[in-house]
Amino acid sequence: MYAQMVKTDANKVRDLSEMTEEERAFQARIDRGEKIEPTDWMPEGYRKTLIRQIGQHAHSEIVGQLPEGNWITRAPTLERKAILLAKVQDEAGHGLYLYCAAETLGVSRDELIELLHAGKMKYSSIFNYPTLTWADIGAVGWLVDGAAIMNQVPLQRTSFGPYSRAMIRICKEESFHQRQGYDIMMKMANGTAEQRRMAQDALDRLWYPSLMMFGPSDKDSVHSAQSMAWKIKINTNDELRQKFVDQTVSQAEYLGLTIPDENLSWNDEKGGYDFSEPDWSEFFEVLSGNGPCNRERMEARVKAWEEGSWVRDALMAHANKKEAAKTAAE
Ligand SMILES: [Fe+2]
Ligand SMILES: [Fe+2]
């Protein structure tokens, strides 16, 4: 039912015969594996899709700092605190590279942030779930950064130059994030009975939200086909979700934890696991603003933006003063 609701013409790939000369030449460049740079001609749809995708990605990095930032003051040791601080700082950096990549397409960071705060742009639904215990910080690194890597590694080959270059740098840092998360899980899973229980509980709560990170099933995905023709998207949602499950099952086994899915079983024929789909009605509820932490996340972002306005004003005043001094000296 909802498939009919969300399917639009955006899912149709434009046929070569419908394209203008310019569009055909553009598609040929993409098909040859050339990178598209900001000053090159591009179809309006390509530019818009990229702004939406890169913007959404940047917002996810920034909002994604909140659930983990929540634990910086409560990290169990100085070392864990330093590691978590570095990780959360990395996410801020990822957001900044991505806002810069989006800016090359003619949209400013301020405009993107305004759209986010007005609820007109999304960020990953996973960050609307709470981090209730220290084990959640382990599970977030292991599963959420793990899923992010699965999504982002292929994007290093995306057709838009600035996006693909940002991804190369981001992926290097993401693999550190995933390992630090798994390291926390190892400690917890091999710790006291209570720590093991916390680790299992974190996996139980974050498993399906992590599977949702790949987006709706291919048959219901709105933007897939055209984005794949433009190489803005390299793999389908279902392909990436399958890869993630296949990689994660043995990692859970090594921890001695149980993935909360009775239908999980190896399928020899497809060479991968069969698994239960997440509850997609929950996904759409969270996406539409009704997740456990949506309001809290947006309030925190808006507050940070408002309280930081004096810094932006001071930087602008300083830049203007410098510019004026330079002009006067000329
Ligand atoms: Fe990141
Ligand atoms: Fe990360």
PDB file of N, CA and C and ligand atoms in Angstrom, residues 61 91 94 145 152 170 174 177, ligand 1:
ATOM      1  N   GLU A  61      25.553  13.525  10.008  1.00  0.00           N
ATOM      2  CA  GLU A  61      26.823  13.563  10.744  1.00  0.00           C
ATOM      3  C   GLU A  61      26.707  14.485  11.959  1.00  0.00           C
ATOM      4  N   GLU A  91      32.968  13.311  13.636  1.00  0.00           N
ATOM      5  CA  GLU A  91      31.647  13.422  13.000  1.00  0.00           C
ATOM      6  C   GLU A  91      31.356  14.881  12.638  1.00  0.00           C
ATOM      7  N   HIS A  94      33.139  15.482   9.502  1.00  0.00           N
ATOM      8  CA  HIS A  94      32.448  14.876   8.352  1.00  0.00           C
ATOM      9  C   HIS A  94      31.316  15.788   7.879  1.00  0.00           C
ATOM     10  N   ASP A 145      28.048   2.925  12.833  1.00  0.00           N
ATOM     11  CA  ASP A 145      29.188   3.283  11.986  1.00  0.00           C
ATOM     12  C   ASP A 145      29.470   2.158  10.988  1.00  0.00           C
ATOM     13  N   GLN A 152      28.929   4.016   2.633  1.00  0.00           N
ATOM     14  CA  GLN A 152      29.820   5.074   2.162  1.00  0.00           C
ATOM     15  C   GLN A 152      30.996   4.585   1.329  1.00  0.00           C
ATOM     16  N   ILE A 170      36.379  10.465   4.747  1.00  0.00           N
ATOM     17  CA  ILE A 170      35.440  10.070   5.787  1.00  0.00           C
ATOM     18  C   ILE A 170      35.532   8.568   6.073  1.00  0.00           C
ATOM     19  N   GLU A 174      35.769   6.467   9.540  1.00  0.00           N
ATOM     20  CA  GLU A 174      34.665   5.595   9.955  1.00  0.00           C
ATOM     21  C   GLU A 174      35.165   4.220  10.404  1.00  0.00           C
ATOM     22  N   HIS A 177      36.027   4.386  13.863  1.00  0.00           N
ATOM     23  CA  HIS A 177      34.824   4.475  14.692  1.00  0.00           C
ATOM     24  C   HIS A 177      34.232   3.092  14.936  1.00  0.00           C
TER      25      HIS A 177
HETATM   26 FE    FE B   1      30.774  10.109  10.158  1.00  0.00          FE
END
